[in-house]
C-alpha cells in the first residue's frame, strides 16, 4: 500500500500514522526526502486498512491500495457476475426489462399492467407498496396491503416482483413477496437498511442516490456485498444537476459505461426517474442500453392521468412496446440477449 | 387555491384534475380562455390537497396554495418557535453552542472533552455512538456501548447530549441517553426514521441532506412536525458542489438567511462538515451566525490526529474558545444572547 | 401574453408593470381578485417584450409568452433546419462526423490525421489554432500559423474545416480558412463574439457552456440567429457535475433529446470532452446518436501520448473506425443517413 | 517536482514523459518499484513545466509542484497585496464598499445614486455601460454613451468608477473612464479579454464564473498577472447550485476564506448576484465580511421597480446604509478599517 501524507505533518500526526500501520503488521518506508510518500509492505492489504488510513488526519490520500481489493472491484479478466431473479437475468451479455407502475394502488389494475408488460417481455414487475415521498401529505403507498396485492399478482400472472423496502423492520415481510428487493435512491446511504437487506439473501436492486458519487454508490453496494450476498444489481437513475427545467435528473450515461468496467456487478438504467417526463423516457432508455446497461426499469401506467404518484413520467404500454423493441434491436447489434422467460417458465 | 394546468391537456387528464378537486369539496373556475388557470374555492385548503395536485400529471404547478399552510411555514408576524434541550436554547434571539467529538471512542476522553467544551459555553455535547460511514470498512461507532458512555458523561459532567440515530429500531434506546436526537444528512429523506423520531417526543436536530433542496429539507421537517412534535431544529451543514478541491461542501448561508424568514423553526449551522478542514471552521462559523443562525454545532477533538473519523475537520479546544468568543461578539452586535446554563443549572 | 406578478406588490411596482405593458401597446386585464395574474392582449407579442417583463422586479414569471416566439423555437410541425458545411450535413435525418486533433501542432501530422479521419467518413476536420486553456502557462495554440496550416490541409486533403474562434478580432481571419466557425463552451456567453461570428455568415458550431442551462444555451444561439444567420448547430459536450472522479463532465443526453423537440436547429454531441478519457468516448458517442443527435465531434490523435492538450481523451484512428461503424449502424436503425461526401465531391 | 504517472503506462507514453522532463533540464528518478512516482530535480521548477506535465496523457497528477510557484500563490509569510483604485483600498486590513446601479440608464439618476452611495462610504461606483445578458432581446446597456455618462458622473461627484468590459476592442475606450475594469463572471474564461485588460494596466475586478472552480478562478487571475499587472481583486459572487428556488446562486463563503489563505490578492464579495433577491443581500454581505472579504460590491437602485435589469436584487440607499453600518462594525471587531476617502480626497 502507498500513502501520501500531508505536507509539513506535525510529529504527533506522523507518529499516529506509523503506529497504525505497524499495528496492522506493515513495515514502513519513506520513498522521498520530504517524507510524504510512505510505502507499506510485509502484510496483506485489507480494505479495512485502506479505510482506516483514509480516515487518518495525517494522510492526504491512499495513492495505491495495493492488494486491498474491495468486493465490488472487477478483478482483471473477471467476467460479469450474473444476477437472476424470477425470469430476469442481468449481466453476462443478457439484459432484462423491469416495468410497472410507480405505486401499487388497485389489484385489478396492477394485474392488468403485469400481464401487459409481461407480454412486452418484462420479466419483473416493479411497483411500490412503500413509497418514499418528499411530502408527508403525499400518498405513501398501501404498505402491507400493497405487498399482499403484489403477492396475488405474482401468483396469478407469473411475473417476478421487485419492490422497494425503506424500513429495516419491513425487510422480512417484503421478502415474502419479492423476488428482488429494491433500495431506493433516498435510502442508498442507510447502512442499517443495507445490512438488513443484504442479510435477507434475495437479489437486490440498489439505486444510486441522486447526490451520490460513483464511489459512494459502489461503497453502498459494498455494504450489501459485505453480508455475503453477491446478487447486487446497480441502478443508475439520474443525478441532480443545476438545470431543473429540462429533465428531473441528469442521466449519468458515463457512469453506466464506467461501472461496466470498474465492477463485475450488473448495471441497469431507470430512464423514467431520470427524465421525469414521459416523452424523454424512450431516448434515455436507448442511451442507457448502448452505454452498456444490462437492463432497464421503466414506469408504466395505463392511465397516467390518474396515477397517485409520478404520473408525469409514466409511459403507456404502447410506448413500452417501442422501448422493448429498441432494446432488442440495440442488444442485437452488440450480440447481447434480451431475457424473456417468465416466472413460471423459469421455475419449470 | 390556484392551479396552473399544462398546456393542451387531453380531456382525460383535465377531467382527472376536476374530479379530484370536486372530491375535496372545491368549486372550480377557469380564469382564462385557454383553460390553464384553475381557481379552486369554497373549501378550506389543506396541505394534503396541495400535495395531491402537485402529483397530478395534468397540473403544471400550484401557483398559490391559498390557506393550505404547512406546519413549518412561518405565519405572518409569528415569532420564532424556541426549542430547549438540556441547557440549550435555540431561537427567539438566543443561540447555543453544541460541540464534541465526531464519534464516541473512549469514555475518559469524552468526559475530558465534555468538561472542556462546557467550559467554553457549550450546553450540548455532540458525539456519535452510531456513525453513518461511506465505507463498510470504516469505523461505524460503538453502538449501544457508545450510548452507555454518553449516559455516564451526561451524569458526571452535567452537559446535555445530542446524538445521531440512524435506525428506527434504535430510537428508544437512544432516547434514554439523549436530550436531543440528531437525524443525519444521509437519513434526512428516510420517512420511517423521521416518523419514529418525531413520535419519541424529544427535541430533534435535523440535518439537511447534502443533495437536498431547501423545500425538501422543510418537508423532511414537516414529517417530524406531522407527528405533533414541534421541537425541530434545522441544521445547515453544506451542500454538494462541483468544486471538491477547496471545501468538502458548500455552506449555504443564503439558505440560513432564507430559512429564518420562511419558517419559525430555529436554524443552526455546522461549519465542521461544511468545511471539511479545521482551518476554515472558524470563518464559516462566523458566517453562519451573522446570517442569522440560532446556534452552531462544531466538531472538537483534543488530539485530532488520533480520531477514528473526521479528524481533518475537528478543531482543538483552544480553537473552540475562539469560535465561542466570535459567537458571543457577533450575537452581541445583533442584541442576541448566548445560552450558557448547563444541564444541572437548567434542571435546578 | 400572461404575466404572474409577485404577491403583495407595492403600488409603484405594479404601476411600472402596467406602464411598460401599455407602452408596448397591450391592453391589461387582471384575471384574479388577488391581482397577480395579468393578461395582455391587443398587440402582437414580441420576444423583446417577454425579456423586458422577465427583467421587471414586479413580475414573478411570464406564464405564457403567447405569440412572442423566439427564433430558435420549433414551430409546430416545422421540420429540422438542415445545416451544410463543406460535405457535412446536419439535420433532416442526416448526421455527420467531425473528427480531428485537439490542437493544430504540425502540418504534416494534421494532414495525416485529416486523410485518415476522412477515410472513416468524417466530412469536417476539427482542430484548434486558438485554444482556450485554463492556465496561461499551457499551450495556447499556434494562432495565425495554425490557421495557415489548416488552409493547407483543406486545400490538399479536400476536407472541410471547423475551428474555434475566441476573439472577435480574429473572426475575419478565421473565416478565410474555416467552413464552419466554432464557439467554445467557455465563450458561449460572450455576446460580442456571438454577434461578430453570427454576422460572418458562415455556419456556426455552438458549444454549450459547462455551467449553462439549456435555456441559456438556446438564448446564446438566439444571439447568433438574431444576426440573420440561421445556420447554427448546437453541440452538447457535457456539463459540470459534482463527481469529477469518473468523467470530466456529465453528458446531458436528456438535453439532446429535449433540444431535438424544442428547436429546429441540429444538435451534435462531443463525447470526447464529456468523457475526458478515451475509453468512454465510444459509449458516449453511441448514447448521443440514439438520443437523436445529428452528428458527433470527436478528438482523434495518432499518438495521444505526445499531444500538447487533451491527450487523455483523444482516441486513435482505429477507435474512430469503431465509432463511425456504430454511428452508421445506429443511424440505420432509425432510417437516418450518415453524410459521407467530402469537400471535393460536395463542390463538384 | 514530483509526478505521479498512470498505472500500467505503455512504454511510448512513459518515454514521452521522460523526454519532456529531460527537455526541460530535469534529472529523472523513480521513487518506487512500480515506476509510478517520478521525482524531477536539477533544474528550477517553472509553472510552464507544471502545466505541460498536467497536460501529458501519461501523468496522473503533479503531486508536488516544487518551486514552480504561480504568481497568485501567497508565499509563506507574504502580506496581502494592497490594491488601490480612486479612493478605494482593498487588502492589508482595509476594506472598501463598491455600490451602484446594475446598468447606467440615465445620467441624472446615476449622479443621484453616486452621491448617495458616496455619502454611505462607497469609494467606487459600479454601473454597467455594457451588460452581459442571457437574451439578445434584453437591455444590453448604452455602450459608449453609457461610458460618457460615467465620465460625467466621475468628474462631477468625485467618486471612482468600476465598470465591466466584455469586448477586447472596448478596453481602450473603457480605460478612459474607469478607475478599475471589471471582468464579469461570464467572461472569466476569455483569455483574449483577460490579456487585453491585464495589459491596460488599470486595477481589475475579476469575478468568478458561476461554474468555475477556485483553481480555474485563480488561473484566470494568473492570465492577468502574467501581463505584469499585479492589481487584481478577486470577486466571489456565488456559484451555480442545484436549488434555484431560494437564491440565484450559492455564495461560496468557504472559497472566500480559502482565497485569503491561498493568495495574496484581495477578495471582495458580491452579495447581490449571489442572492438574486434584495432581502438576502444584507445577511450575505455580513457573511462575506466575517469570512475575511476585503470589500463588498452591491447593487443599489433608488427605484428598483423601474430598473432595466436585475431590479429584484437591488437594494435601496437606506438598506445600503445598514450594509455599510454592518460592514464597519464587523471590520471593527477584527481591527480592520473601512476605506472612506473619496476620489477628490485621494487625489488631493
PDB file of N, CA and C in Angstrom, chain D residues 209-240:
ATOM      1  N   UNK D 209     -16.465  32.974 -12.376  1.00  0.00           N
ATOM      2  CA  UNK D 209     -17.526  32.380 -13.186  1.00  0.00           C
ATOM      3  C   UNK D 209     -18.418  31.528 -12.316  1.00  0.00           C
ATOM      4  N   UNK D 210     -19.721  31.512 -12.614  1.00  0.00           N
ATOM      5  CA  UNK D 210     -20.635  30.791 -11.709  1.00  0.00           C
ATOM      6  C   UNK D 210     -20.482  29.274 -11.819  1.00  0.00           C
ATOM      7  N   UNK D 211     -19.733  28.824 -12.827  1.00  0.00           N
ATOM      8  CA  UNK D 211     -19.467  27.392 -12.931  1.00  0.00           C
ATOM      9  C   UNK D 211     -17.989  27.080 -12.788  1.00  0.00           C
ATOM     10  N   UNK D 212     -17.223  28.035 -12.269  1.00  0.00           N
ATOM     11  CA  UNK D 212     -15.762  27.875 -12.215  1.00  0.00           C
ATOM     12  C   UNK D 212     -15.298  27.376 -10.852  1.00  0.00           C
ATOM     13  N   UNK D 213     -14.349  26.471 -10.856  1.00  0.00           N
ATOM     14  CA  UNK D 213     -13.719  26.054  -9.609  1.00  0.00           C
ATOM     15  C   UNK D 213     -12.790  27.177  -9.124  1.00  0.00           C
ATOM     16  N   UNK D 214     -12.386  27.071  -7.875  1.00  0.00           N
ATOM     17  CA  UNK D 214     -11.467  28.067  -7.323  1.00  0.00           C
ATOM     18  C   UNK D 214     -10.136  28.032  -8.084  1.00  0.00           C
ATOM     19  N   UNK D 215      -9.708  26.841  -8.452  1.00  0.00           N
ATOM     20  CA  UNK D 215      -8.460  26.731  -9.227  1.00  0.00           C
ATOM     21  C   UNK D 215      -8.588  27.453 -10.572  1.00  0.00           C
ATOM     22  N   UNK D 216      -9.703  27.282 -11.255  1.00  0.00           N
ATOM     23  CA  UNK D 216      -9.915  27.969 -12.534  1.00  0.00           C
ATOM     24  C   UNK D 216      -9.974  29.478 -12.349  1.00  0.00           C
ATOM     25  N   UNK D 217     -10.579  29.898 -11.242  1.00  0.00           N
ATOM     26  CA  UNK D 217     -10.671  31.324 -10.912  1.00  0.00           C
ATOM     27  C   UNK D 217      -9.258  31.898 -10.735  1.00  0.00           C
ATOM     28  N   UNK D 218      -8.440  31.178  -9.974  1.00  0.00           N
ATOM     29  CA  UNK D 218      -7.080  31.671  -9.721  1.00  0.00           C
ATOM     30  C   UNK D 218      -6.240  31.675 -11.004  1.00  0.00           C
ATOM     31  N   UNK D 219      -6.493  30.726 -11.883  1.00  0.00           N
ATOM     32  CA  UNK D 219      -5.724  30.711 -13.136  1.00  0.00           C
ATOM     33  C   UNK D 219      -6.207  31.801 -14.094  1.00  0.00           C
ATOM     34  N   UNK D 220      -7.471  32.203 -13.976  1.00  0.00           N
ATOM     35  CA  UNK D 220      -7.919  33.366 -14.749  1.00  0.00           C
ATOM     36  C   UNK D 220      -7.180  34.613 -14.240  1.00  0.00           C
ATOM     37  N   UNK D 221      -7.057  34.719 -12.903  1.00  0.00           N
ATOM     38  CA  UNK D 221      -6.264  35.816 -12.342  1.00  0.00           C
ATOM     39  C   UNK D 221      -4.822  35.741 -12.833  1.00  0.00           C
ATOM     40  N   UNK D 222      -4.333  34.521 -12.967  1.00  0.00           N
ATOM     41  CA  UNK D 222      -2.956  34.323 -13.410  1.00  0.00           C
ATOM     42  C   UNK D 222      -2.741  34.879 -14.829  1.00  0.00           C
ATOM     43  N   UNK D 223      -3.761  34.782 -15.686  1.00  0.00           N
ATOM     44  CA  UNK D 223      -3.663  35.408 -17.013  1.00  0.00           C
ATOM     45  C   UNK D 223      -3.415  36.912 -16.862  1.00  0.00           C
ATOM     46  N   UNK D 224      -4.175  37.529 -15.970  1.00  0.00           N
ATOM     47  CA  UNK D 224      -3.996  38.976 -15.738  1.00  0.00           C
ATOM     48  C   UNK D 224      -2.595  39.256 -15.197  1.00  0.00           C
ATOM     49  N   UNK D 225      -2.199  38.476 -14.187  1.00  0.00           N
ATOM     50  CA  UNK D 225      -0.899  38.700 -13.549  1.00  0.00           C
ATOM     51  C   UNK D 225       0.252  38.469 -14.530  1.00  0.00           C
ATOM     52  N   UNK D 226       0.021  37.552 -15.473  1.00  0.00           N
ATOM     53  CA  UNK D 226       1.099  37.214 -16.416  1.00  0.00           C
ATOM     54  C   UNK D 226       1.438  38.383 -17.343  1.00  0.00           C
ATOM     55  N   UNK D 227       0.561  39.379 -17.387  1.00  0.00           N
ATOM     56  CA  UNK D 227       0.861  40.559 -18.213  1.00  0.00           C
ATOM     57  C   UNK D 227       1.729  41.557 -17.449  1.00  0.00           C
ATOM     58  N   UNK D 228       1.994  41.261 -16.174  1.00  0.00           N
ATOM     59  CA  UNK D 228       2.765  42.188 -15.360  1.00  0.00           C
ATOM     60  C   UNK D 228       1.897  43.068 -14.478  1.00  0.00           C
ATOM     61  N   UNK D 229       0.608  43.013 -14.687  1.00  0.00           N
ATOM     62  CA  UNK D 229      -0.332  43.790 -13.870  1.00  0.00           C
ATOM     63  C   UNK D 229      -0.583  43.035 -12.571  1.00  0.00           C
ATOM     64  N   UNK D 230      -0.276  43.648 -11.446  1.00  0.00           N
ATOM     65  CA  UNK D 230      -0.447  42.946 -10.165  1.00  0.00           C
ATOM     66  C   UNK D 230      -1.728  43.322  -9.436  1.00  0.00           C
ATOM     67  N   UNK D 231      -2.414  44.334  -9.954  1.00  0.00           N
ATOM     68  CA  UNK D 231      -3.552  44.874  -9.201  1.00  0.00           C
ATOM     69  C   UNK D 231      -4.862  44.174  -9.539  1.00  0.00           C
ATOM     70  N   UNK D 232      -4.967  42.966  -9.059  1.00  0.00           N
ATOM     71  CA  UNK D 232      -6.147  42.156  -9.342  1.00  0.00           C
ATOM     72  C   UNK D 232      -6.913  41.929  -8.047  1.00  0.00           C
ATOM     73  N   UNK D 233      -8.193  42.253  -8.067  1.00  0.00           N
ATOM     74  CA  UNK D 233      -9.073  41.967  -6.937  1.00  0.00           C
ATOM     75  C   UNK D 233     -10.024  40.862  -7.361  1.00  0.00           C
ATOM     76  N   UNK D 234     -10.091  39.803  -6.566  1.00  0.00           N
ATOM     77  CA  UNK D 234     -10.956  38.665  -6.868  1.00  0.00           C
ATOM     78  C   UNK D 234     -12.351  38.909  -6.298  1.00  0.00           C
ATOM     79  N   UNK D 235     -13.368  38.563  -7.046  1.00  0.00           N
ATOM     80  CA  UNK D 235     -14.732  38.773  -6.552  1.00  0.00           C
ATOM     81  C   UNK D 235     -15.530  37.472  -6.571  1.00  0.00           C
ATOM     82  N   UNK D 236     -15.920  37.027  -5.388  1.00  0.00           N
ATOM     83  CA  UNK D 236     -16.796  35.851  -5.266  1.00  0.00           C
ATOM     84  C   UNK D 236     -18.230  36.353  -5.322  1.00  0.00           C
ATOM     85  N   UNK D 237     -19.010  35.796  -6.252  1.00  0.00           N
ATOM     86  CA  UNK D 237     -20.387  36.286  -6.458  1.00  0.00           C
ATOM     87  C   UNK D 237     -21.396  35.151  -6.520  1.00  0.00           C
ATOM     88  N   UNK D 238     -20.999  33.998  -5.985  1.00  0.00           N
ATOM     89  CA  UNK D 238     -21.936  32.883  -5.945  1.00  0.00           C
ATOM     90  C   UNK D 238     -21.739  31.953  -7.106  1.00  0.00           C
ATOM     91  N   UNK D 239     -21.904  30.692  -6.837  1.00  0.00           N
ATOM     92  CA  UNK D 239     -21.779  29.674  -7.878  1.00  0.00           C
ATOM     93  C   UNK D 239     -23.136  29.006  -8.071  1.00  0.00           C
ATOM     94  N   UNK D 240     -23.239  28.325  -9.182  1.00  0.00           N
ATOM     95  CA  UNK D 240     -24.500  27.686  -9.536  1.00  0.00           C
ATOM     96  C   UNK D 240     -24.697  26.429  -8.701  1.00  0.00           C
TER      97      UNK D 240
END
